[in-house]
Short mmCIF file of N, CA, C and O in Angstrom, two decimals:
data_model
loop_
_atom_site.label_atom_id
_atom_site.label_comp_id
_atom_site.label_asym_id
_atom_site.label_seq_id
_atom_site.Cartn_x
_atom_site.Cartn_y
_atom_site.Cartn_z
N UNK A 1 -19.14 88.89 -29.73
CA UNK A 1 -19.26 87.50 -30.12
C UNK A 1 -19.68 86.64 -28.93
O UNK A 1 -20.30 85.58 -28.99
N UNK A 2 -19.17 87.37 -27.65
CA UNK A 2 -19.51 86.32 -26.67
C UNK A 2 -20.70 86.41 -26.31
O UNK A 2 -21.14 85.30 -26.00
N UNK A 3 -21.68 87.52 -26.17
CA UNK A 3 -23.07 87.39 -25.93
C UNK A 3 -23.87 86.86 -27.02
O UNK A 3 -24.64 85.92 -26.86
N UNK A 4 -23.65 87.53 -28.25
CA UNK A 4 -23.90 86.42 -29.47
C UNK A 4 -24.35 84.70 -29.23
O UNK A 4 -25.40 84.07 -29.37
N UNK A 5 -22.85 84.32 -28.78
CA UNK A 5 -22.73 82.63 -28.49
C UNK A 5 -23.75 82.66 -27.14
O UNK A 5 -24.30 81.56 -27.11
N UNK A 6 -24.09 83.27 -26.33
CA UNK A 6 -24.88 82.54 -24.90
C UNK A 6 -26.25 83.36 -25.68
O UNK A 6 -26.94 82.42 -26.09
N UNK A 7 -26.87 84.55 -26.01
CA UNK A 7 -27.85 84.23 -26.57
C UNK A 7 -28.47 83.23 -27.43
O UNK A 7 -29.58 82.73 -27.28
N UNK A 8 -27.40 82.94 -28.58
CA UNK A 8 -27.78 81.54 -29.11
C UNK A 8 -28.37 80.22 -28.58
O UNK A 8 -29.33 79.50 -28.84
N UNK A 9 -27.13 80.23 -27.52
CA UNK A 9 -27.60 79.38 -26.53
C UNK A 9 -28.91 78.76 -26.02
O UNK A 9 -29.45 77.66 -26.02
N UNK A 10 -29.23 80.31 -25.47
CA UNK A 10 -30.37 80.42 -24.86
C UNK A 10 -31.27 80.23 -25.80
O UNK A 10 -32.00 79.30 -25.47
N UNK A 11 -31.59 80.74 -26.94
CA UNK A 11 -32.35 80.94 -28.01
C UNK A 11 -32.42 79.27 -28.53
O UNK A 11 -33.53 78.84 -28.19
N UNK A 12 -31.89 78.57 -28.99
CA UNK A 12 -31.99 76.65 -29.22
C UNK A 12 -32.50 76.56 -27.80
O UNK A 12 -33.72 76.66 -27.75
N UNK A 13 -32.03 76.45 -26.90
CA UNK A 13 -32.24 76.22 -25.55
C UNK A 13 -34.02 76.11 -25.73
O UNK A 13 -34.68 75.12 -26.03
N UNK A 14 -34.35 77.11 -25.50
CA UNK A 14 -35.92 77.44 -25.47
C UNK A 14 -36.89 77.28 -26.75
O UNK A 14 -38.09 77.22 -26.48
N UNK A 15 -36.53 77.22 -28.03
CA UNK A 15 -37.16 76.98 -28.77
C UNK A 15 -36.83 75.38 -29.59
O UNK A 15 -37.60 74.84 -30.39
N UNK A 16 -36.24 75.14 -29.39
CA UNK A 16 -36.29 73.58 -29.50
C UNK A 16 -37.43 72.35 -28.77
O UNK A 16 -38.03 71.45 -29.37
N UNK A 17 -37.47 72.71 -27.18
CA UNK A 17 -38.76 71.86 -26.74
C UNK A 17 -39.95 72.48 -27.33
O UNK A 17 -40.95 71.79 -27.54
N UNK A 18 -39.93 73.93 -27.64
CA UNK A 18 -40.79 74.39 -27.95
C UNK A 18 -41.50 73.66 -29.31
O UNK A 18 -42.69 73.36 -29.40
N UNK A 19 -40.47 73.45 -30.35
CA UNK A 19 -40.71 73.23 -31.15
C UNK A 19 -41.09 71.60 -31.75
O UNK A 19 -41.53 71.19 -32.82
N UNK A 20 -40.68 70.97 -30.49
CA UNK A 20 -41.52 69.55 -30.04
C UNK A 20 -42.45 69.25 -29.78
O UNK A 20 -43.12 68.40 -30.37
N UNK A 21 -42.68 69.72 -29.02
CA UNK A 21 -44.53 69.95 -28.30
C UNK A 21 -45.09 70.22 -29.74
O UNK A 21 -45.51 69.33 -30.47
N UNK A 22 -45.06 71.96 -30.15
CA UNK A 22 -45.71 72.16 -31.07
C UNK A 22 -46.37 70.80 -32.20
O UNK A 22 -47.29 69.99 -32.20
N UNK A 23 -45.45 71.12 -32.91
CA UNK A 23 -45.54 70.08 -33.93
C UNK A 23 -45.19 68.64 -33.59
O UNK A 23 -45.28 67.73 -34.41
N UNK A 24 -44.95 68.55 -32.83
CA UNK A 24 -45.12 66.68 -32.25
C UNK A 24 -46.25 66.41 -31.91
O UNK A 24 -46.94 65.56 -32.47
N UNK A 25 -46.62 67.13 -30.90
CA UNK A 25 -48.70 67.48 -30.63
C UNK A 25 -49.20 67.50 -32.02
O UNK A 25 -49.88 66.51 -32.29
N UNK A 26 -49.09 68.12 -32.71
CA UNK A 26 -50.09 68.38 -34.05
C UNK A 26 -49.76 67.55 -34.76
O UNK A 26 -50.60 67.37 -35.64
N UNK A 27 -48.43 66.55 -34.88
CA UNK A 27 -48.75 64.97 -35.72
C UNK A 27 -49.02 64.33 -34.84
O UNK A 27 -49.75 63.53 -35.42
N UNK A 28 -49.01 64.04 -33.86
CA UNK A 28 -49.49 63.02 -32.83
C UNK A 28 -51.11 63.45 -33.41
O UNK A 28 -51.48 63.08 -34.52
N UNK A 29 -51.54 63.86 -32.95
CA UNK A 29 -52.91 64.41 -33.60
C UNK A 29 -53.71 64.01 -34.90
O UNK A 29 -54.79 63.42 -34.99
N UNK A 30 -52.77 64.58 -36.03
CA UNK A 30 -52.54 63.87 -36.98
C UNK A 30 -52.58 62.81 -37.40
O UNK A 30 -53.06 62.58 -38.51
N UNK A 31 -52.00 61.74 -36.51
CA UNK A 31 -51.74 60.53 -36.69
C UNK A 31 -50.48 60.43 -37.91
O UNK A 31 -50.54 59.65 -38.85
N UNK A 32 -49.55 61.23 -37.70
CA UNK A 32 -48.32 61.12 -38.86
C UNK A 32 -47.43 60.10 -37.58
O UNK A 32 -46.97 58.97 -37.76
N UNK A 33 -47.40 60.81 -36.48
CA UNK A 33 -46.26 60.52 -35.51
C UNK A 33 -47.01 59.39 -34.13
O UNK A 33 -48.07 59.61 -33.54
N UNK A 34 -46.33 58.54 -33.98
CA UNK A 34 -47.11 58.23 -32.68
C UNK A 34 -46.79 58.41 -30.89
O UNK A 34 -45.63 58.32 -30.50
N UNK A 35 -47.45 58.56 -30.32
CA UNK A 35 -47.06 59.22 -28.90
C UNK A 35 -45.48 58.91 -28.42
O UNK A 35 -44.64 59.80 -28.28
N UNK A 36 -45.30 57.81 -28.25
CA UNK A 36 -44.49 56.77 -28.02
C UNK A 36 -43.19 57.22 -28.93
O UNK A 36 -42.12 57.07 -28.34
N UNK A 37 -43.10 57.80 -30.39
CA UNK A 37 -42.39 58.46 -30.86
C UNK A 37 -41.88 59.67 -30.52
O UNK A 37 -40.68 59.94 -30.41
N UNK A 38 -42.90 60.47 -30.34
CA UNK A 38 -42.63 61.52 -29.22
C UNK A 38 -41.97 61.86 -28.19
O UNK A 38 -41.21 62.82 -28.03
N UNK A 39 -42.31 60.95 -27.40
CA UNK A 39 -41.73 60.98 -26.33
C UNK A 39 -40.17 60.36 -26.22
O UNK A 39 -39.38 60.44 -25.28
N UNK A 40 -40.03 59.67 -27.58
CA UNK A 40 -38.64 58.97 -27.25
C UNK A 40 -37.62 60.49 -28.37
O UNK A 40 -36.40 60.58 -28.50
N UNK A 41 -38.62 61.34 -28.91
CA UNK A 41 -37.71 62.41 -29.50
C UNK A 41 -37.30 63.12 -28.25
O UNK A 41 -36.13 63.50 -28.15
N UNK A 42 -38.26 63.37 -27.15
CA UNK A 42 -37.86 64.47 -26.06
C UNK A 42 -37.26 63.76 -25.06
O UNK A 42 -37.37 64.26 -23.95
N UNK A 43 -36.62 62.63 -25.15
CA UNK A 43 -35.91 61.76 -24.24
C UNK A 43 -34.32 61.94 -25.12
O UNK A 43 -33.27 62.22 -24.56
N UNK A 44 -34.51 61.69 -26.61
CA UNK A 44 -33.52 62.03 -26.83
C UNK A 44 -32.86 63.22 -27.00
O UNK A 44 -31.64 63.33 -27.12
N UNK A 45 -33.80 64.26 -27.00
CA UNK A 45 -33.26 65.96 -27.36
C UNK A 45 -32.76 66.27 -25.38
O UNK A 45 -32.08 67.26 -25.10
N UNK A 46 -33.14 65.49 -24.49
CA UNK A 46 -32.47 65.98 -22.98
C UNK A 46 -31.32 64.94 -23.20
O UNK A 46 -30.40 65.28 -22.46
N UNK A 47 -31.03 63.99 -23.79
CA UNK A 47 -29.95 63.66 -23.43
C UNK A 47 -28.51 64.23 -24.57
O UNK A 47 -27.34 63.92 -24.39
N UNK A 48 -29.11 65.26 -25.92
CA UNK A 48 -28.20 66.04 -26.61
C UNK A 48 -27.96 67.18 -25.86
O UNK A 48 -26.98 67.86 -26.16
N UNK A 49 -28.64 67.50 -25.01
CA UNK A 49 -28.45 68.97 -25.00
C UNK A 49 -27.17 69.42 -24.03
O UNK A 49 -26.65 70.54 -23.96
N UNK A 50 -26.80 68.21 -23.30
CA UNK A 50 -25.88 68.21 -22.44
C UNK A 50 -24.19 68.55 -23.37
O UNK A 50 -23.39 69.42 -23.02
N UNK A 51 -24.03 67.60 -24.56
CA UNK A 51 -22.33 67.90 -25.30
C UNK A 51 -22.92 68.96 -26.17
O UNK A 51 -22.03 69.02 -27.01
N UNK A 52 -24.08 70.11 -26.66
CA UNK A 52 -24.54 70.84 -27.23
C UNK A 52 -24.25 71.91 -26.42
O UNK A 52 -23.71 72.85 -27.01
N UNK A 53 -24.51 72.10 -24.86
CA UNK A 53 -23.84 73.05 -24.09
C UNK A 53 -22.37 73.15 -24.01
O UNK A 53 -21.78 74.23 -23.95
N UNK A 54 -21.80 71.97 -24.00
CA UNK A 54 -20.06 72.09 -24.09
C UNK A 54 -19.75 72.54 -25.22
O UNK A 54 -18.77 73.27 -25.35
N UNK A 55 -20.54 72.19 -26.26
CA UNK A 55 -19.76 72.51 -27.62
C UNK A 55 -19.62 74.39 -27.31
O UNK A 55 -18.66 75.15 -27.47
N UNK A 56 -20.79 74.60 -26.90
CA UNK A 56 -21.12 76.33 -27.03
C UNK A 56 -20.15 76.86 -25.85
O UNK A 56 -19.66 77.97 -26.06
N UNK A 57 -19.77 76.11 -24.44
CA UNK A 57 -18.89 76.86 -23.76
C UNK A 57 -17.57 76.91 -23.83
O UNK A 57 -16.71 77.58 -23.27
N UNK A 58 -17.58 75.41 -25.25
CA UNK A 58 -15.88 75.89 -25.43
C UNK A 58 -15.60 76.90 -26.42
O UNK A 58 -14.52 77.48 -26.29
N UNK A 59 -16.38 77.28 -27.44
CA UNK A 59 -16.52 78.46 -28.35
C UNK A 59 -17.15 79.47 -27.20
O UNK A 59 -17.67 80.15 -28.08
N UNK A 60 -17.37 79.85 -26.52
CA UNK A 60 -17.32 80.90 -25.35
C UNK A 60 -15.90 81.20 -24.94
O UNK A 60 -15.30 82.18 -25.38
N UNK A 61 -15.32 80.27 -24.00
CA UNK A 61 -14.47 80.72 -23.42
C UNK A 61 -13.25 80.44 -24.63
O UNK A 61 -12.15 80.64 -24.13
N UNK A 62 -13.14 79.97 -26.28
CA UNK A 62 -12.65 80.77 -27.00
C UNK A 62 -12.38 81.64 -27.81
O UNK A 62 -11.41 81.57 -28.57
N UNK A 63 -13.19 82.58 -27.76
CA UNK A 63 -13.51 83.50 -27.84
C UNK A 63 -13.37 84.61 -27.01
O UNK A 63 -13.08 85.68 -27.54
N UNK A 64 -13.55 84.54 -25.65
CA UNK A 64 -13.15 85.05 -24.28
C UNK A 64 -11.77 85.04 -24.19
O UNK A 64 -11.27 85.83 -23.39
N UNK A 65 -10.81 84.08 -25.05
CA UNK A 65 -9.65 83.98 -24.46
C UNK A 65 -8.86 84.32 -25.91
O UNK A 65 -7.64 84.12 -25.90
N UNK A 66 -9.43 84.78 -27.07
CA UNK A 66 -8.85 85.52 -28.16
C UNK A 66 -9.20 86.85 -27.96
O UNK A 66 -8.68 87.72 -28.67
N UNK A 67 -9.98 87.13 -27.16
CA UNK A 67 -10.31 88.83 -27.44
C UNK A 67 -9.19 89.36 -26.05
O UNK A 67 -8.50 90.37 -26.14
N UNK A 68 -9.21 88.40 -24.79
CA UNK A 68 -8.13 88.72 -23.97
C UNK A 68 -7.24 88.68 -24.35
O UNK A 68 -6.56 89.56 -23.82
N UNK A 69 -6.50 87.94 -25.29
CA UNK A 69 -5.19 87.62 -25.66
C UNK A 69 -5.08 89.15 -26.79
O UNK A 69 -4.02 89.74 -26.59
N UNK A 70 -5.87 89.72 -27.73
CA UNK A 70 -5.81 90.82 -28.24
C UNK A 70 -5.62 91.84 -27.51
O UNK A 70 -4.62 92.44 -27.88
N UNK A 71 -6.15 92.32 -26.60
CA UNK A 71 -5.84 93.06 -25.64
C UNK A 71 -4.71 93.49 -24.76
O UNK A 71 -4.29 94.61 -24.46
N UNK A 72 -4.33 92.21 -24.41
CA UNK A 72 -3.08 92.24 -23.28
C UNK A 72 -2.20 92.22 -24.39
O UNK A 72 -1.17 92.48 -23.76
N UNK A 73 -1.73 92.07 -25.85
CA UNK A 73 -0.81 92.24 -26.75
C UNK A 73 -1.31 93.95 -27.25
O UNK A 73 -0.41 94.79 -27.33
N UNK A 74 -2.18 94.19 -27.42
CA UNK A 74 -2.47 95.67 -27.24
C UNK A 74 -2.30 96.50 -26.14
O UNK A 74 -2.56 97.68 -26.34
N UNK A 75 -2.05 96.29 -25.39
CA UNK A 75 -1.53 97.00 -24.17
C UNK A 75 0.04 96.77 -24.20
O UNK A 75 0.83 97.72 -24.19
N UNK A 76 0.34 95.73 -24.22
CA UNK A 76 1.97 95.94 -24.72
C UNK A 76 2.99 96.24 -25.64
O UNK A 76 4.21 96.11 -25.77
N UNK A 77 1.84 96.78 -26.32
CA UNK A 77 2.37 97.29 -27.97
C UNK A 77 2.72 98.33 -28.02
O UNK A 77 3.61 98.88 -28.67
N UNK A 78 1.44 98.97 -26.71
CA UNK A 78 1.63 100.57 -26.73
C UNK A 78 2.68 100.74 -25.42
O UNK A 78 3.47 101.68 -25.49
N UNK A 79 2.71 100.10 -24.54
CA UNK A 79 3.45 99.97 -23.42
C UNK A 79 5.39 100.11 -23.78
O UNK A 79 6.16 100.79 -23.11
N UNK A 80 5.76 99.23 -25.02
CA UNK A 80 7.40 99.13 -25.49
C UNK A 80 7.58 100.31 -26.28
O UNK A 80 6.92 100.66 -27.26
N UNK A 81 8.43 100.80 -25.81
CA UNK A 81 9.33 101.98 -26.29
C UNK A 81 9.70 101.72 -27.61
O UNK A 81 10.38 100.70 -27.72
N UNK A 82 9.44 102.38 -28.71
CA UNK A 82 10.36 102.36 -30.08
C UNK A 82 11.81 102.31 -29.80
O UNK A 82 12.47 102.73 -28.84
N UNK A 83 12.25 101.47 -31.30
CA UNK A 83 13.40 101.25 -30.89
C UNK A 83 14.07 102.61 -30.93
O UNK A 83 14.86 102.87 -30.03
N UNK A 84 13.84 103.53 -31.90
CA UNK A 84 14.33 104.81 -32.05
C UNK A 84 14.92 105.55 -31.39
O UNK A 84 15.96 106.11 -31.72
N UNK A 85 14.11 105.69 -29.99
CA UNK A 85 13.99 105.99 -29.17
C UNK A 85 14.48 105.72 -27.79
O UNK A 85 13.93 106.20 -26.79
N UNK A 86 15.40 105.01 -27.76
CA UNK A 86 16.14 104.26 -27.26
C UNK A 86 17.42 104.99 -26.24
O UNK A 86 18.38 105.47 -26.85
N UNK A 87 17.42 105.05 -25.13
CA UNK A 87 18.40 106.35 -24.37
C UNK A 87 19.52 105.41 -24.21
O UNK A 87 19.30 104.21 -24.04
N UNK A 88 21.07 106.06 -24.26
CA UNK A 88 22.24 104.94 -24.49
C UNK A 88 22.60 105.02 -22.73
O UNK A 88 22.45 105.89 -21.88
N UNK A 89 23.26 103.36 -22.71
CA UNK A 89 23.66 103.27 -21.53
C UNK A 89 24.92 103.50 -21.01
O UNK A 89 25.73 102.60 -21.26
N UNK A 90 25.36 104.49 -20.34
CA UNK A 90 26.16 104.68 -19.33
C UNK A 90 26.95 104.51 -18.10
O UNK A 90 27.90 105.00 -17.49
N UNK A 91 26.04 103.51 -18.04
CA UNK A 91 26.61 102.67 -16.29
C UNK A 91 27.41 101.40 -16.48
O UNK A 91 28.01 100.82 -15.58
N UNK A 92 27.32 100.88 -18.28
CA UNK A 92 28.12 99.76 -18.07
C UNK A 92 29.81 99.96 -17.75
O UNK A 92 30.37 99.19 -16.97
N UNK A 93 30.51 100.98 -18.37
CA UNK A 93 32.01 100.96 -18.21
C UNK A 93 31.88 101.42 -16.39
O UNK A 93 32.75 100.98 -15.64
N UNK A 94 30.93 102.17 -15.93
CA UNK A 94 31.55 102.57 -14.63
C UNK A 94 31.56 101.23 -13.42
O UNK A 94 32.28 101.07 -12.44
N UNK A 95 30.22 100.24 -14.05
CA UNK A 95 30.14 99.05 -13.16
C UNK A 95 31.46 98.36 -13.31
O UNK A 95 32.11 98.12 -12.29
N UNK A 96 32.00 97.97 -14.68
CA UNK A 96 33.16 97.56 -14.42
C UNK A 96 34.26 98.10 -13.91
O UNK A 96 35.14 97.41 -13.38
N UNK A 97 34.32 99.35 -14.00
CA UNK A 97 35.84 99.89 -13.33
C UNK A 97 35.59 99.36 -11.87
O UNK A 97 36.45 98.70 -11.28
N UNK A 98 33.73 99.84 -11.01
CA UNK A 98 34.12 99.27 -10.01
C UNK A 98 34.30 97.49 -9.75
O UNK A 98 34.90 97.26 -8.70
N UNK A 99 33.93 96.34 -10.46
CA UNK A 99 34.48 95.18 -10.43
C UNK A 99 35.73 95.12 -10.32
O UNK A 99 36.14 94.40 -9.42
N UNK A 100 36.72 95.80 -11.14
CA UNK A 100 38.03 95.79 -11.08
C UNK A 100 38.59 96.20 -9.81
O UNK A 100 39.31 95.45 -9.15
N UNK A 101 38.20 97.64 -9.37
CA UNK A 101 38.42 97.98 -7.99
C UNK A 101 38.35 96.70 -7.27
O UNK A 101 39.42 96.19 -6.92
N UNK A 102 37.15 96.07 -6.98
CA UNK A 102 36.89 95.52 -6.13
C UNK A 102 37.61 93.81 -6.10
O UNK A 102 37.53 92.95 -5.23
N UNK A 103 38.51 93.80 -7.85
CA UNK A 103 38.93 92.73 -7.25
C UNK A 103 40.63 92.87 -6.72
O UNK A 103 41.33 91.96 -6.26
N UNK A 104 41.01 94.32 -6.98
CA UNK A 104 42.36 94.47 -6.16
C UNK A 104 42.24 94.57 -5.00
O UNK A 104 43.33 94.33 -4.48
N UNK A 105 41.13 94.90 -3.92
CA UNK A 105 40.66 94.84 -2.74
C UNK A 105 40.50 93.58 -2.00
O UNK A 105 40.92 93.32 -0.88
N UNK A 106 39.71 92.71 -2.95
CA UNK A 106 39.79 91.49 -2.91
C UNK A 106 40.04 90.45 -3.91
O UNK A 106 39.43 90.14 -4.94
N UNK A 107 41.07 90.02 -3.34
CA UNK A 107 41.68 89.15 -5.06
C UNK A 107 41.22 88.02 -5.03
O UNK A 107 41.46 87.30 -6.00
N UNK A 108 40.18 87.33 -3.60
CA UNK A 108 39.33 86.36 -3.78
C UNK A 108 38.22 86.41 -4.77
O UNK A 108 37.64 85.46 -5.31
N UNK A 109 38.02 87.73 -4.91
CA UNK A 109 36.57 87.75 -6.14
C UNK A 109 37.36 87.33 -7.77
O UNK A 109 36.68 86.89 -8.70
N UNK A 110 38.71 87.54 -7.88
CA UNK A 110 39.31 86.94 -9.44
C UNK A 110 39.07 85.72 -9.68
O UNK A 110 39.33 84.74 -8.99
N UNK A 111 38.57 85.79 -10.68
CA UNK A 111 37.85 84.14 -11.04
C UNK A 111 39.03 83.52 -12.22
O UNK A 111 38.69 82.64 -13.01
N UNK A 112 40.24 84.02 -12.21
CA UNK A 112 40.73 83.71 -13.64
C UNK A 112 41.59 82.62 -12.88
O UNK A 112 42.28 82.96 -11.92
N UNK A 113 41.53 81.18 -13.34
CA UNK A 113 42.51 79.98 -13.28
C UNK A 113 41.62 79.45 -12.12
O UNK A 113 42.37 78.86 -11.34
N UNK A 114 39.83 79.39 -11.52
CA UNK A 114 39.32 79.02 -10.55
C UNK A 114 39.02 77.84 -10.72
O UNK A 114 39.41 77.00 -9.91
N UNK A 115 38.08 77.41 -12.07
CA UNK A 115 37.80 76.55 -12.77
C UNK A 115 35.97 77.09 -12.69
O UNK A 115 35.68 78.28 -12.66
N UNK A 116 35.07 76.16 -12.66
CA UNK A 116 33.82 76.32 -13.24
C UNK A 116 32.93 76.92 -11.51
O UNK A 116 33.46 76.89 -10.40
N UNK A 117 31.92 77.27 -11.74
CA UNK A 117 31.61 78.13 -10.34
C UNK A 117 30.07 77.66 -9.95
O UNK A 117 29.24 78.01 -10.79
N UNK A 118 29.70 77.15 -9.15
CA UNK A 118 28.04 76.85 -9.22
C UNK A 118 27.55 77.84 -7.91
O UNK A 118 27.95 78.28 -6.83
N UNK A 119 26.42 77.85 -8.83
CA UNK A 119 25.29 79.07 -8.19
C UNK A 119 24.12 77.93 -7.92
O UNK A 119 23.87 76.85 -8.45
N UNK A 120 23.46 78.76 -6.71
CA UNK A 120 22.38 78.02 -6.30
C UNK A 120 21.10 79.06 -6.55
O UNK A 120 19.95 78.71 -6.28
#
């Protein structure tokens, strides 16, 4: 989609003056169109073409930023373990026995009757 959108680009880009000249020359010619008309169409098609490029680079880069966002959720899809699959944990009762140890060692680490504790 994203080369899509900058070929497009390119493609209006280049065939639009093209398509001024052409047929603006051949009614000027004509006498359908007059010079002076002309020239105020290709005065006004340079001053569209400027929010005509934004329009196209914000549908670029969203587009660029839905196909990344698919991806990096596809990579983490396959990346998380089923829950199934799931190995049980073992280290929680032994961490606490040693907390306990460690607060008959030190009975400054008992937090019971301290009141509220701030961390930085």
């Amino acid at each position: 989609m994203k080369f899509f959108i900058k070929a497009l680009n390119n493609f209006l880009t280049a065939l639009t003056p093209f398509l001024f000249y052409s047929l603006g020359g051949y009614f000027v010619i004509e006498g359908r169109i007059t010079l002076g008309a002309l020239v105020a169409v290709l005065a006004a098609h340079k001053d569209f073409s400027a929010p005509l490029k934004e329009l196209f680079n914000y549908y670029q880069t969203l587009e660029d930023t839905r196909i990344r966002y698919q991806e990096i959720m596809a990579f983490l899809n396959k990346s998380i373990q089923p829950l199934g699959h799931a190995q049980p944990d073992n280290t929680a009762p032994q961490e606490a026995g040693q907390f306990e140890r460690s607060k008959q060692r030190y009975p400054a680490l008992s937090l019971v009757g301290q009141g509220a504790i701030a961390t930085s």
